[in-house]
């Protein structure tokens, strides 16, 4: 698939039977502390045999443990001088317009060229008021001067405060924290659903209704572990959609997510038979069935799926001021619409 795989699967050996789940993961997941992993377990980002479990769960023969790395608490990033489209920046945070094709942070098979590498370089210019130590989400490796806490440390100790993610193929707005306090406040805002996240998606088909709500749990696909699927045993997920414009055989939607599950919009829209255009993972070949050859060829050459994070709104963690950012479609998507 075109996505970066941000998940790992571990099958305990006979020697691991009887170990606590959190202790077992602390041994197996490099760079993550036991307390950080407990947070993932509590947030149901760790599944045992496709279901949630407690940190105290004792491993058994035949167990399969899946870990979704939904935070970058323990990640270290080398700074790389990669240009960024910065929509807003102050001493506490930055809002960035991420291009499609850029992975948010290093992971399986991806060690450089990511958004995390780019912001690690950019934030070298953080004002002295917040300079002076290691920055680690969750406070596991915090050090600071009297002036605050820095996002930078030694050459091999770069950590960045990414509090949410966009898929590699999704363009648009993403917010990054520049100090521990801001990261914690933003994480709480996302967790409490106080952040508005709105997207624009072009989907196959013409929905009968003008708007709708998709309330279907999402879990990892049992047979294809790099995919997600809508299933009753998954984690709760809610997506709102509204038709912005109708075309022959397609519809442009405004989409808002109330939760932030992996591939949520793509999975949910596919589950109502309106998959995202260009999404080879979830649209089951619908792109190949497009009757208009010009449009079909354009999809094949688009090099991405049609999903854009168009709006991000939240209260500033320090000032309390309401911030709203709107980002228009990138040229390749705006140009594609002209063909319809």
Tab-separated table of C-alpha atoms in Angstrom:
chain	number	residue	atom	x	y	z
A	1	UNK	CA	0.000	0.000	0.000
A	2	UNK	CA	1.036	3.605	-0.375
A	3	UNK	CA	0.776	4.387	3.311
A	4	UNK	CA	3.528	4.274	5.824
A	5	UNK	CA	2.883	1.305	8.134
A	6	UNK	CA	2.718	2.815	11.642
A	7	UNK	CA	1.712	-0.440	13.322
A	8	UNK	CA	3.538	-3.483	14.566
A	9	UNK	CA	2.387	-7.016	15.270
A	10	UNK	CA	4.038	-9.248	17.867
A	11	UNK	CA	3.415	-12.918	18.558
A	12	UNK	CA	4.706	-13.812	22.040
A	13	UNK	CA	6.958	-16.831	22.385
A	14	UNK	CA	6.523	-19.552	24.983
A	15	UNK	CA	8.988	-17.668	27.191
A	16	UNK	CA	6.638	-14.665	27.223
A	17	UNK	CA	3.610	-16.566	28.513
A	18	UNK	CA	2.508	-15.172	31.863
A	19	UNK	CA	4.141	-11.777	31.423
A	20	UNK	CA	2.110	-8.618	31.900
A	21	UNK	CA	1.173	-6.983	28.622
A	22	UNK	CA	2.820	-3.646	29.467
A	23	UNK	CA	6.047	-5.299	30.622
A	24	UNK	CA	6.150	-7.468	27.510
A	25	UNK	CA	5.727	-4.453	25.224
A	26	UNK	CA	8.396	-2.499	27.095
A	27	UNK	CA	10.798	-5.304	26.171
A	28	UNK	CA	9.721	-5.519	22.545
A	29	UNK	CA	8.975	-1.943	21.435
A	30	UNK	CA	12.288	-0.153	21.250
A	31	UNK	CA	12.456	3.439	22.474
A	32	UNK	CA	9.141	3.433	24.343
A	33	UNK	CA	8.881	3.478	28.130
A	34	UNK	CA	6.483	1.281	30.062
A	35	UNK	CA	4.372	4.276	31.111
A	36	UNK	CA	4.100	5.475	27.511
A	37	UNK	CA	2.995	2.030	26.400
A	38	UNK	CA	0.435	1.920	29.206
A	39	UNK	CA	-1.113	5.065	27.722
A	40	UNK	CA	-1.418	3.300	24.375
A	41	UNK	CA	-3.020	0.303	26.074
A	42	UNK	CA	-5.472	2.504	27.981
A	43	UNK	CA	-6.369	4.278	24.743
A	44	UNK	CA	-7.058	0.929	23.031
A	45	UNK	CA	-4.160	1.466	20.646
A	46	UNK	CA	-2.923	-1.968	21.682
A	47	UNK	CA	-5.089	-4.962	20.814
A	48	UNK	CA	-4.711	-8.554	21.932
A	49	UNK	CA	-6.378	-11.013	19.569
A	50	UNK	CA	-8.186	-8.084	17.885
A	51	UNK	CA	-9.637	-6.778	21.149
A	52	UNK	CA	-8.649	-4.280	23.860
A	53	UNK	CA	-6.846	-5.486	26.968
A	54	UNK	CA	-5.564	-4.139	30.283
A	55	UNK	CA	-1.915	-3.424	31.072
A	56	UNK	CA	-2.121	-6.193	33.675
A	57	UNK	CA	-3.277	-8.791	31.137
A	58	UNK	CA	-1.140	-11.936	31.369
A	59	UNK	CA	-0.022	-13.264	28.002
A	60	UNK	CA	-1.169	-16.710	26.901
A	61	UNK	CA	-0.120	-19.235	24.292
A	62	UNK	CA	-1.296	-18.172	20.837
A	63	UNK	CA	-1.893	-14.506	21.663
A	64	UNK	CA	-1.358	-11.944	18.909
A	65	UNK	CA	-0.550	-8.379	19.966
A	66	UNK	CA	-1.080	-5.436	17.603
A	67	UNK	CA	0.302	-2.007	18.492
A	68	UNK	CA	-0.810	1.171	16.743
A	69	UNK	CA	1.787	3.881	17.308
A	70	UNK	CA	-0.624	6.797	17.521
A	71	UNK	CA	1.859	9.127	19.197
A	72	UNK	CA	5.461	10.053	18.518
A	73	UNK	CA	6.429	10.321	22.157
A	74	UNK	CA	9.620	8.331	21.940
A	75	UNK	CA	10.700	9.142	18.426
A	76	UNK	CA	14.032	10.793	17.659
A	77	UNK	CA	14.420	12.692	14.424
A	78	UNK	CA	17.407	14.002	12.550
A	79	UNK	CA	16.781	17.547	11.266
A	80	UNK	CA	16.617	17.904	7.486
A	81	UNK	CA	16.435	21.164	5.577
A	82	UNK	CA	13.123	20.492	3.837
A	83	UNK	CA	10.961	23.485	2.840
A	84	UNK	CA	7.726	23.841	4.782
A	85	UNK	CA	4.528	25.686	3.926
A	86	UNK	CA	3.886	27.275	7.316
A	87	UNK	CA	0.400	28.722	7.626
A	88	UNK	CA	0.842	30.010	11.187
A	89	UNK	CA	3.570	29.988	13.801
A	90	UNK	CA	4.122	31.480	17.239
A	91	UNK	CA	6.226	30.557	20.259
A	92	UNK	CA	3.925	27.669	21.180
A	93	UNK	CA	2.839	25.948	17.997
A	94	UNK	CA	2.875	25.883	14.229
A	95	UNK	CA	0.216	25.001	11.675
A	96	UNK	CA	1.652	23.491	8.511
A	97	UNK	CA	0.176	22.740	5.099
A	98	UNK	CA	1.513	19.232	4.433
A	99	UNK	CA	1.829	18.148	0.799
A	100	UNK	CA	0.563	14.765	-0.336
A	101	UNK	CA	3.365	12.233	-0.544
A	102	UNK	CA	5.091	13.374	2.644
A	103	UNK	CA	5.055	10.940	5.556
A	104	UNK	CA	4.459	12.617	8.911
A	105	UNK	CA	7.288	10.902	10.797
A	106	UNK	CA	9.909	8.175	10.326
A	107	UNK	CA	8.699	4.631	10.689
A	108	UNK	CA	8.856	1.262	9.012
A	109	UNK	CA	10.914	1.670	5.850
A	110	UNK	CA	10.928	5.477	6.095
A	111	UNK	CA	13.931	7.102	7.774
A	112	UNK	CA	14.107	10.549	6.206
A	113	UNK	CA	12.236	13.149	4.194
A	114	UNK	CA	9.372	13.260	6.667
A	115	UNK	CA	7.489	16.173	8.164
A	116	UNK	CA	9.132	15.403	11.511
A	117	UNK	CA	12.595	15.703	9.980
A	118	UNK	CA	11.607	18.996	8.393
A	119	UNK	CA	10.184	20.600	11.514
A	120	UNK	CA	13.117	19.381	13.599
A	121	UNK	CA	15.281	21.528	11.335
A	122	UNK	CA	12.902	24.476	11.170
A	123	UNK	CA	12.424	24.682	14.928
A	124	UNK	CA	16.116	25.296	15.490
A	125	UNK	CA	15.017	28.918	15.329
A	126	UNK	CA	12.725	28.557	18.353
A	127	UNK	CA	13.170	31.710	20.510
A	128	UNK	CA	15.512	31.450	23.532
A	129	UNK	CA	12.503	31.657	25.856
A	130	UNK	CA	11.691	28.039	25.074
A	131	UNK	CA	15.213	26.731	24.507
A	132	UNK	CA	17.297	24.522	26.677
A	133	UNK	CA	16.576	20.794	26.791
A	134	UNK	CA	15.191	17.563	25.460
A	135	UNK	CA	11.540	17.566	24.428
A	136	UNK	CA	9.621	14.343	24.792
A	137	UNK	CA	5.867	14.049	24.614
A	138	UNK	CA	4.518	12.771	27.901
A	139	UNK	CA	7.480	14.043	29.899
A	140	UNK	CA	9.522	10.853	29.928
A	141	UNK	CA	12.709	12.584	28.794
A	142	UNK	CA	12.116	16.206	29.694
A	143	UNK	CA	14.892	18.567	30.648
A	144	UNK	CA	14.692	22.302	30.641
A	145	UNK	CA	16.280	25.548	31.637
A	146	UNK	CA	14.455	28.191	33.583
A	147	UNK	CA	13.251	29.505	30.257
A	148	UNK	CA	11.236	26.429	29.312
A	149	UNK	CA	11.630	23.282	27.244
A	150	UNK	CA	13.072	22.997	23.775
A	151	UNK	CA	12.034	20.801	20.894
A	152	UNK	CA	15.752	20.240	20.226
A	153	UNK	CA	18.619	18.616	22.043
A	154	UNK	CA	21.825	16.917	20.909
A	155	UNK	CA	22.424	15.803	17.336
A	156	UNK	CA	20.871	12.386	17.887
A	157	UNK	CA	18.186	13.439	20.338
A	158	UNK	CA	15.707	15.424	18.253
A	159	UNK	CA	12.082	15.071	19.304
A	160	UNK	CA	9.065	16.826	17.901
A	161	UNK	CA	5.585	17.435	19.254
A	162	UNK	CA	3.308	16.021	16.595
A	163	UNK	CA	-0.115	15.616	18.193
A	164	UNK	CA	-2.106	14.209	15.274
A	165	UNK	CA	-1.446	12.716	11.875
A	166	UNK	CA	-2.367	12.845	8.230
A	167	UNK	CA	-1.963	9.877	5.913
A	168	UNK	CA	0.916	10.066	3.468
A	169	UNK	CA	-1.491	10.590	0.577
A	170	UNK	CA	-3.505	13.305	2.333
A	171	UNK	CA	-2.575	16.956	1.939
A	172	UNK	CA	-3.510	19.827	4.200
A	173	UNK	CA	-3.375	21.247	7.693
A	174	UNK	CA	-1.556	19.734	10.640
A	175	UNK	CA	-0.649	21.364	13.963
A	176	UNK	CA	2.656	20.845	15.776
A	177	UNK	CA	3.465	21.737	19.392
A	178	UNK	CA	6.736	23.474	20.231
A	179	UNK	CA	6.839	22.816	23.972
A	180	UNK	CA	5.623	20.175	26.401
A	181	UNK	CA	2.816	22.218	27.914
A	182	UNK	CA	1.361	23.058	24.503
A	183	UNK	CA	1.626	19.440	23.408
A	184	UNK	CA	-0.230	18.244	26.474
A	185	UNK	CA	-2.944	20.881	26.037
A	186	UNK	CA	-3.405	20.121	22.338
A	187	UNK	CA	-3.445	16.381	22.976
A	188	UNK	CA	-6.181	16.906	25.558
A	189	UNK	CA	-8.152	19.056	23.113
A	190	UNK	CA	-7.984	16.331	20.461
A	191	UNK	CA	-8.889	13.663	22.994
A	192	UNK	CA	-11.864	15.674	24.250
A	193	UNK	CA	-12.968	16.372	20.664
A	194	UNK	CA	-12.548	20.113	20.983
A	195	UNK	CA	-10.615	20.406	17.726
A	196	UNK	CA	-12.515	20.798	14.458
A	197	UNK	CA	-10.957	18.742	11.662
A	198	UNK	CA	-12.638	19.155	8.284
A	199	UNK	CA	-11.659	17.625	4.966
A	200	UNK	CA	-12.623	17.805	1.309
A	201	UNK	CA	-13.003	14.459	-0.452
A	202	UNK	CA	-14.009	13.471	-3.962
A	203	UNK	CA	-15.830	10.152	-3.948
A	204	UNK	CA	-17.177	7.689	-6.461
A	205	UNK	CA	-20.932	7.695	-6.957
A	206	UNK	CA	-23.711	10.170	-6.228
A	207	UNK	CA	-25.047	9.906	-2.646
A	208	UNK	CA	-28.830	9.809	-2.385
A	209	UNK	CA	-28.832	12.099	0.637
A	210	UNK	CA	-27.264	15.536	0.858
A	211	UNK	CA	-25.580	14.728	4.179
A	212	UNK	CA	-25.110	11.925	6.647
A	213	UNK	CA	-23.358	10.479	9.675
A	214	UNK	CA	-21.266	7.323	9.623
A	215	UNK	CA	-21.044	5.780	13.088
A	216	UNK	CA	-19.159	2.531	12.619
A	217	UNK	CA	-16.295	1.131	14.725
A	218	UNK	CA	-12.975	0.653	12.958
A	219	UNK	CA	-10.400	-2.059	13.547
A	220	UNK	CA	-7.466	-3.619	11.754
A	221	UNK	CA	-8.403	-5.933	8.911
A	222	UNK	CA	-8.009	-9.504	10.095
A	223	UNK	CA	-6.567	-10.752	6.802
A	224	UNK	CA	-4.716	-7.664	5.570
A	225	UNK	CA	-2.888	-6.178	8.540
A	226	UNK	CA	-1.898	-2.956	6.738
A	227	UNK	CA	-5.572	-2.139	6.148
A	228	UNK	CA	-8.378	-1.055	8.429
A	229	UNK	CA	-12.018	-2.099	8.234
A	230	UNK	CA	-15.394	-1.137	9.685
A	231	UNK	CA	-16.364	-3.874	12.159
A	232	UNK	CA	-18.426	-4.207	15.323
A	233	UNK	CA	-15.411	-5.213	17.423
A	234	UNK	CA	-13.427	-2.083	16.525
A	235	UNK	CA	-12.872	1.262	18.195
A	236	UNK	CA	-15.673	3.819	18.004
A	237	UNK	CA	-15.452	6.152	15.011
A	238	UNK	CA	-17.799	8.898	13.827
A	239	UNK	CA	-17.633	10.749	10.513
A	240	UNK	CA	-19.981	13.485	9.271
A	241	UNK	CA	-20.300	14.263	5.572
A	242	UNK	CA	-22.134	16.759	3.411
A	243	UNK	CA	-22.320	17.084	-0.362
A	244	UNK	CA	-20.561	20.215	-1.554
A	245	UNK	CA	-20.977	19.626	-5.289
A	246	UNK	CA	-22.319	16.842	-7.491
A	247	UNK	CA	-20.793	15.647	-10.741
A	248	UNK	CA	-21.692	12.841	-13.110
A	249	UNK	CA	-20.571	9.665	-11.305
A	250	UNK	CA	-18.791	11.635	-8.551
A	251	UNK	CA	-19.506	13.863	-5.559
A	252	UNK	CA	-17.361	16.411	-3.748
A	253	UNK	CA	-17.884	16.144	0.002
A	254	UNK	CA	-17.135	18.201	3.079
A	255	UNK	CA	-16.139	15.704	5.747
A	256	UNK	CA	-15.685	16.228	9.470
A	257	UNK	CA	-14.337	13.591	11.820
A	258	UNK	CA	-15.266	13.392	15.489
A	259	UNK	CA	-12.656	10.721	16.191
A	260	UNK	CA	-9.221	10.149	14.723
A	261	UNK	CA	-8.883	6.499	13.783
A	262	UNK	CA	-6.339	5.273	11.268
A	263	UNK	CA	-7.645	5.765	7.700
A	264	UNK	CA	-11.015	6.729	9.196
A	265	UNK	CA	-12.431	8.831	6.353
A	266	UNK	CA	-11.255	6.414	3.684
A	267	UNK	CA	-12.669	3.374	5.495
A	268	UNK	CA	-15.974	5.027	6.381
A	269	UNK	CA	-16.678	6.417	2.918
A	270	UNK	CA	-15.811	3.076	1.349
A	271	UNK	CA	-18.189	1.393	3.808
A	272	UNK	CA	-21.141	3.361	2.374
A	273	UNK	CA	-20.081	2.514	-1.188
A	274	UNK	CA	-18.629	5.961	-1.895
A	275	UNK	CA	-14.863	5.380	-1.735
A	276	UNK	CA	-12.368	8.180	-2.222
A	277	UNK	CA	-11.223	8.694	-5.806
A	278	UNK	CA	-7.643	7.546	-6.308
A	279	UNK	CA	-7.584	5.381	-3.179
A	280	UNK	CA	-6.353	2.064	-4.543
A	281	UNK	CA	-6.348	0.524	-1.061
A	282	UNK	CA	-10.041	0.965	-0.297
A	283	UNK	CA	-11.958	1.617	-3.514
A	284	UNK	CA	-11.680	-1.955	-4.848
A	285	UNK	CA	-10.793	-0.998	-8.389
A	286	UNK	CA	-13.460	1.662	-8.837
A	287	UNK	CA	-10.889	3.946	-10.460
A	288	UNK	CA	-10.444	1.408	-13.258
A	289	UNK	CA	-14.178	1.371	-13.972
A	290	UNK	CA	-14.403	5.091	-14.781
A	291	UNK	CA	-16.097	5.353	-18.184
A	292	UNK	CA	-14.569	8.681	-19.201
A	293	UNK	CA	-11.069	7.825	-20.419
A	294	UNK	CA	-9.761	11.340	-19.877
A	295	UNK	CA	-10.850	11.269	-16.241
A	296	UNK	CA	-9.586	7.705	-15.774
A	297	UNK	CA	-6.152	8.650	-17.103
A	298	UNK	CA	-6.106	11.752	-14.923
A	299	UNK	CA	-6.769	9.632	-11.824
A	300	UNK	CA	-3.945	7.280	-12.775
A	301	UNK	CA	-1.544	10.201	-13.157
A	302	UNK	CA	-2.735	12.049	-10.064
A	303	UNK	CA	-0.338	10.074	-7.896
A	304	UNK	CA	-2.509	10.399	-4.789
A	305	UNK	CA	-6.062	10.037	-3.544
A	306	UNK	CA	-8.466	12.986	-3.436
A	307	UNK	CA	-8.498	13.837	0.261
A	308	UNK	CA	-7.433	17.205	1.662
A	309	UNK	CA	-7.400	18.484	5.260
A	310	UNK	CA	-9.027	21.824	4.538
A	311	UNK	CA	-9.873	23.226	7.961
A	312	UNK	CA	-8.390	23.089	11.438
A	313	UNK	CA	-9.889	25.061	14.333
A	314	UNK	CA	-9.158	25.092	18.058
A	315	UNK	CA	-8.623	27.358	21.053
A	316	UNK	CA	-5.010	28.450	21.483
A	317	UNK	CA	-3.588	26.463	24.432
A	318	UNK	CA	-1.940	29.508	26.010
A	319	UNK	CA	-4.070	32.533	25.067
A	320	UNK	CA	-7.462	30.862	24.732
A	321	UNK	CA	-8.006	32.701	21.445
A	322	UNK	CA	-10.089	30.806	18.900
A	323	UNK	CA	-7.972	29.936	15.871
A	324	UNK	CA	-9.372	28.790	12.549
A	325	UNK	CA	-7.317	27.915	9.497
A	326	UNK	CA	-8.663	27.169	6.020
A	327	UNK	CA	-6.493	25.761	3.255
A	328	UNK	CA	-7.763	25.583	-0.354
A	329	UNK	CA	-7.285	22.529	-2.526
A	330	UNK	CA	-3.747	22.125	-3.878
A	331	UNK	CA	-3.300	22.768	-7.628
A	332	UNK	CA	-3.365	19.103	-8.651
A	333	UNK	CA	-6.757	18.517	-7.018
A	334	UNK	CA	-8.267	21.818	-8.127
A	335	UNK	CA	-7.114	21.077	-11.671
A	336	UNK	CA	-8.591	17.591	-11.569
A	337	UNK	CA	-12.028	18.962	-10.688
A	338	UNK	CA	-12.043	20.988	-13.894
A	339	UNK	CA	-12.163	17.737	-15.859
A	340	UNK	CA	-15.460	16.672	-14.290
